[in-house]
Amino acid sequence: SVVAAYQICQTIWHLFTIVAFALGTSVGIIVGQKLGAGELEKARDYAWKLIAFATAVAAVFGGVLALCSSLFPQLYNTTAEVRALAARMLIIMGLFLPLVTFTHGSYFTLRCGGKTLITLLFDSVFVWLVNIPLAWCLSRYTGLPIVPLFALCQSPEVLKCCLGFGMVKSGKWIQN
């Protein structure tokens, strides 16, 4: 039932993360144009404003996801247990959507300044060095129920946000 609930979550989550990816791409395009035009201070200003806008939009979408979390699983022909578990997971995912969007906005900003290796490290290596070991340890060495365990496995997104914030704030990405 956990796998079924997670599959439902992932399907619905992808519909909502389209917003995060689209807004992140927009940040990269607009900020990249300013960098390419040599308007470096404008690029910095636009980056922060666009990341803030994207995060605010994601907060609205995340709120909708959390508020409608019990409705989406009803679309699936499954048990009440799976629907309830999926709904609880969707609430958690809705709460994390603004953080995911902030992370994407930060990393797209870094990419448009040419810092692609850093974003590769945080997109891929972070999962293998942080997310997977955390999930494995929590599932093997604690007796946590699945919903708190799921929430804790999403929590490294906070660290990614802090790292993304620090890297964008440093301004090392600002180059023509």
mmCIF file of C-alpha atoms in Angstrom:
data_model
loop_
_atom_site.group_PDB
_atom_site.id
_atom_site.type_symbol
_atom_site.label_atom_id
_atom_site.label_comp_id
_atom_site.label_asym_id
_atom_site.label_seq_id
_atom_site.Cartn_x
_atom_site.Cartn_y
_atom_site.Cartn_z
ATOM 1 C CA SER A 1 0.000 0.000 0.000
ATOM 2 C CA VAL A 2 2.947 2.339 0.633
ATOM 3 C CA VAL A 3 4.236 1.876 -2.913
ATOM 4 C CA ALA A 4 0.775 2.437 -4.384
ATOM 5 C CA ALA A 5 0.280 5.591 -2.310
ATOM 6 C CA TYR A 6 3.707 6.870 -3.317
ATOM 7 C CA GLN A 7 2.958 6.258 -6.995
ATOM 8 C CA ILE A 8 -0.255 8.271 -6.695
ATOM 9 C CA CYS A 9 1.704 11.026 -4.934
ATOM 10 C CA GLN A 10 4.385 11.121 -7.580
ATOM 11 C CA THR A 11 1.841 11.372 -10.389
ATOM 12 C CA ILE A 12 0.013 14.289 -8.761
ATOM 13 C CA TRP A 13 3.304 15.864 -7.592
ATOM 14 C CA HIS A 14 4.602 15.981 -11.152
ATOM 15 C CA LEU A 15 1.559 17.971 -12.219
ATOM 16 C CA PHE A 16 2.438 20.568 -9.599
ATOM 17 C CA THR A 17 6.213 20.590 -10.051
ATOM 18 C CA ILE A 18 5.695 21.626 -13.647
ATOM 19 C CA VAL A 19 5.159 25.068 -12.120
ATOM 20 C CA ALA A 20 8.480 24.892 -10.258
ATOM 21 C CA PHE A 21 10.408 23.811 -13.342
ATOM 22 C CA ALA A 22 8.719 26.342 -15.622
ATOM 23 C CA LEU A 23 9.375 29.182 -13.214
ATOM 24 C CA GLY A 24 12.971 28.038 -12.693
ATOM 25 C CA THR A 25 13.501 27.958 -16.440
ATOM 26 C CA SER A 26 12.037 31.457 -16.690
ATOM 27 C CA VAL A 27 14.463 32.680 -14.044
ATOM 28 C CA GLY A 28 17.364 31.224 -16.014
ATOM 29 C CA ILE A 29 16.222 32.727 -19.307
ATOM 30 C CA ILE A 30 15.514 36.232 -18.019
ATOM 31 C CA VAL A 31 18.585 36.457 -15.774
ATOM 32 C CA GLY A 32 20.724 34.905 -18.516
ATOM 33 C CA GLN A 33 19.603 37.609 -20.943
ATOM 34 C CA LYS A 34 20.631 40.304 -18.481
ATOM 35 C CA LEU A 35 24.012 38.642 -17.944
ATOM 36 C CA GLY A 36 24.527 38.346 -21.683
ATOM 37 C CA ALA A 37 23.682 42.014 -22.132
ATOM 38 C CA GLY A 38 26.304 42.937 -19.548
ATOM 39 C CA GLU A 39 23.685 44.222 -17.099
ATOM 40 C CA LEU A 40 25.185 42.407 -14.139
ATOM 41 C CA GLU A 41 23.518 44.342 -11.320
ATOM 42 C CA LYS A 42 20.156 44.068 -13.055
ATOM 43 C CA ALA A 43 20.743 40.323 -13.375
ATOM 44 C CA ARG A 44 21.305 40.054 -9.614
ATOM 45 C CA ASP A 45 18.205 42.129 -8.897
ATOM 46 C CA TYR A 46 16.050 40.162 -11.337
ATOM 47 C CA ALA A 47 17.321 36.857 -9.948
ATOM 48 C CA TRP A 48 16.139 37.649 -6.430
ATOM 49 C CA LYS A 49 12.825 39.093 -7.556
ATOM 50 C CA LEU A 50 12.088 36.182 -9.882
ATOM 51 C CA ILE A 51 13.085 33.576 -7.304
ATOM 52 C CA ALA A 52 10.826 35.284 -4.755
ATOM 53 C CA PHE A 53 7.955 35.416 -7.261
ATOM 54 C CA ALA A 54 8.415 31.763 -8.211
ATOM 55 C CA THR A 55 8.488 30.729 -4.546
ATOM 56 C CA ALA A 56 5.322 32.725 -3.816
ATOM 57 C CA VAL A 57 3.505 31.134 -6.762
ATOM 58 C CA ALA A 58 4.677 27.725 -5.589
ATOM 59 C CA ALA A 59 3.385 28.465 -2.088
ATOM 60 C CA VAL A 60 -0.060 29.035 -3.583
ATOM 61 C CA PHE A 61 0.142 25.852 -5.662
ATOM 62 C CA GLY A 62 1.517 23.928 -2.668
ATOM 63 C CA GLY A 63 -1.378 25.187 -0.586
ATOM 64 C CA VAL A 64 -3.835 24.017 -3.227
ATOM 65 C CA LEU A 65 -2.092 20.648 -3.320
ATOM 66 C CA ALA A 66 -2.259 20.315 0.474
ATOM 67 C CA LEU A 67 -5.862 21.501 0.683
ATOM 68 C CA CYS A 68 -7.005 19.186 -2.109
ATOM 69 C CA SER A 69 -4.819 16.289 -0.972
ATOM 70 C CA SER A 70 -7.783 14.090 -0.140
ATOM 71 C CA LEU A 71 -9.476 14.749 -3.487
ATOM 72 C CA PHE A 72 -6.681 13.690 -5.851
ATOM 73 C CA PRO A 73 -6.379 10.086 -4.612
ATOM 74 C CA GLN A 74 -10.110 9.656 -5.247
ATOM 75 C CA LEU A 75 -9.270 9.594 -8.962
ATOM 76 C CA TYR A 76 -7.621 6.196 -8.463
ATOM 77 C CA ASN A 77 -9.291 2.820 -8.135
ATOM 78 C CA THR A 78 -7.591 1.677 -4.950
ATOM 79 C CA THR A 79 -8.269 1.001 -1.295
ATOM 80 C CA ALA A 80 -9.257 3.590 1.293
ATOM 81 C CA GLU A 81 -5.972 2.909 3.116
ATOM 82 C CA VAL A 82 -3.911 3.767 0.039
ATOM 83 C CA ARG A 83 -5.971 6.900 -0.606
ATOM 84 C CA ALA A 84 -5.528 8.096 2.982
ATOM 85 C CA LEU A 85 -1.787 7.465 2.903
ATOM 86 C CA ALA A 86 -1.454 9.223 -0.466
ATOM 87 C CA ALA A 87 -3.404 12.204 0.895
ATOM 88 C CA ARG A 88 -1.033 12.549 3.870
ATOM 89 C CA MET A 89 1.984 12.310 1.577
ATOM 90 C CA LEU A 90 0.499 14.947 -0.719
ATOM 91 C CA ILE A 91 0.136 17.343 2.207
ATOM 92 C CA ILE A 92 3.838 16.941 2.933
ATOM 93 C CA MET A 93 4.718 17.430 -0.733
ATOM 94 C CA GLY A 94 2.529 20.521 -0.902
ATOM 95 C CA LEU A 95 4.387 22.012 2.048
ATOM 96 C CA PHE A 96 7.728 21.323 0.384
ATOM 97 C CA LEU A 97 6.761 22.730 -3.036
ATOM 98 C CA PRO A 98 7.893 26.314 -2.244
ATOM 99 C CA LEU A 99 11.254 24.984 -1.054
ATOM 100 C CA VAL A 100 11.693 22.878 -4.179
ATOM 101 C CA THR A 101 10.825 25.892 -6.303
ATOM 102 C CA PHE A 102 13.268 28.124 -4.436
ATOM 103 C CA THR A 103 15.963 25.504 -4.986
ATOM 104 C CA HIS A 104 15.198 25.277 -8.692
ATOM 105 C CA GLY A 105 15.174 29.053 -9.059
ATOM 106 C CA SER A 106 18.526 29.266 -7.297
ATOM 107 C CA TYR A 107 20.101 26.551 -9.386
ATOM 108 C CA PHE A 108 18.774 27.909 -12.659
ATOM 109 C CA THR A 109 20.277 31.260 -11.648
ATOM 110 C CA LEU A 110 23.629 29.586 -11.018
ATOM 111 C CA ARG A 111 23.407 27.736 -14.343
ATOM 112 C CA CYS A 112 22.757 30.870 -16.358
ATOM 113 C CA GLY A 113 25.937 32.294 -14.843
ATOM 114 C CA GLY A 114 27.858 29.253 -16.028
ATOM 115 C CA LYS A 115 28.020 27.304 -12.749
ATOM 116 C CA THR A 116 26.762 24.048 -14.250
ATOM 117 C CA LEU A 117 29.072 21.725 -12.311
ATOM 118 C CA ILE A 118 27.768 23.022 -8.990
ATOM 119 C CA THR A 119 24.192 22.426 -10.062
ATOM 120 C CA LEU A 120 25.062 18.918 -11.246
ATOM 121 C CA LEU A 121 26.510 18.201 -7.821
ATOM 122 C CA PHE A 122 23.403 19.432 -6.051
ATOM 123 C CA ASP A 123 20.960 17.783 -8.418
ATOM 124 C CA SER A 124 22.548 14.339 -8.592
ATOM 125 C CA VAL A 125 25.327 13.883 -6.071
ATOM 126 C CA PHE A 126 23.227 15.364 -3.264
ATOM 127 C CA VAL A 127 20.592 12.670 -3.786
ATOM 128 C CA TRP A 128 23.190 9.896 -3.559
ATOM 129 C CA LEU A 129 25.122 11.344 -0.627
ATOM 130 C CA VAL A 130 22.261 12.767 1.447
ATOM 131 C CA ASN A 131 18.752 11.680 0.444
ATOM 132 C CA ILE A 132 19.343 7.987 -0.168
ATOM 133 C CA PRO A 133 21.526 7.366 2.927
ATOM 134 C CA LEU A 134 19.034 9.304 5.062
ATOM 135 C CA ALA A 135 16.090 7.254 3.780
ATOM 136 C CA TRP A 136 18.018 4.032 4.221
ATOM 137 C CA CYS A 137 19.096 4.831 7.776
ATOM 138 C CA LEU A 138 15.659 6.015 8.859
ATOM 139 C CA SER A 139 13.958 2.970 7.358
ATOM 140 C CA ARG A 140 16.468 0.490 8.821
ATOM 141 C CA TYR A 141 17.338 1.937 12.215
ATOM 142 C CA THR A 142 14.146 3.624 13.399
ATOM 143 C CA GLY A 143 10.634 2.428 13.936
ATOM 144 C CA LEU A 144 9.133 5.555 12.425
ATOM 145 C CA PRO A 145 5.771 5.184 10.708
ATOM 146 C CA ILE A 146 5.847 5.867 6.984
ATOM 147 C CA VAL A 147 4.375 9.401 7.034
ATOM 148 C CA PRO A 148 6.934 10.948 9.439
ATOM 149 C CA LEU A 149 9.673 8.969 7.707
ATOM 150 C CA PHE A 150 8.497 10.362 4.368
ATOM 151 C CA ALA A 151 8.517 13.909 5.761
ATOM 152 C CA LEU A 152 12.027 13.497 7.138
ATOM 153 C CA CYS A 153 13.206 12.177 3.781
ATOM 154 C CA GLN A 154 11.940 15.389 2.168
ATOM 155 C CA SER A 155 13.704 17.565 4.748
ATOM 156 C CA PRO A 156 17.123 17.743 3.010
ATOM 157 C CA GLU A 157 15.408 20.195 0.654
ATOM 158 C CA VAL A 158 15.866 22.759 3.436
ATOM 159 C CA LEU A 159 19.628 22.227 3.248
ATOM 160 C CA LYS A 160 19.546 22.563 -0.541
ATOM 161 C CA CYS A 161 17.649 25.843 -0.179
ATOM 162 C CA CYS A 162 20.227 27.177 2.254
ATOM 163 C CA LEU A 163 23.081 26.164 -0.023
ATOM 164 C CA GLY A 164 21.336 27.644 -3.071
ATOM 165 C CA PHE A 165 20.632 30.866 -1.190
ATOM 166 C CA GLY A 166 24.254 31.175 -0.115
ATOM 167 C CA MET A 167 25.604 30.545 -3.598
ATOM 168 C CA VAL A 168 23.244 33.032 -5.258
ATOM 169 C CA LYS A 169 23.915 35.615 -2.543
ATOM 170 C CA SER A 170 27.688 35.234 -2.983
ATOM 171 C CA GLY A 171 27.382 36.593 -6.513
ATOM 172 C CA LYS A 172 30.124 34.331 -7.838
ATOM 173 C CA TRP A 173 27.721 33.247 -10.571
ATOM 174 C CA ILE A 174 27.465 36.792 -11.962
ATOM 175 C CA GLN A 175 29.503 36.840 -15.131
ATOM 176 C CA ASN A 176 28.908 37.779 -18.722
#
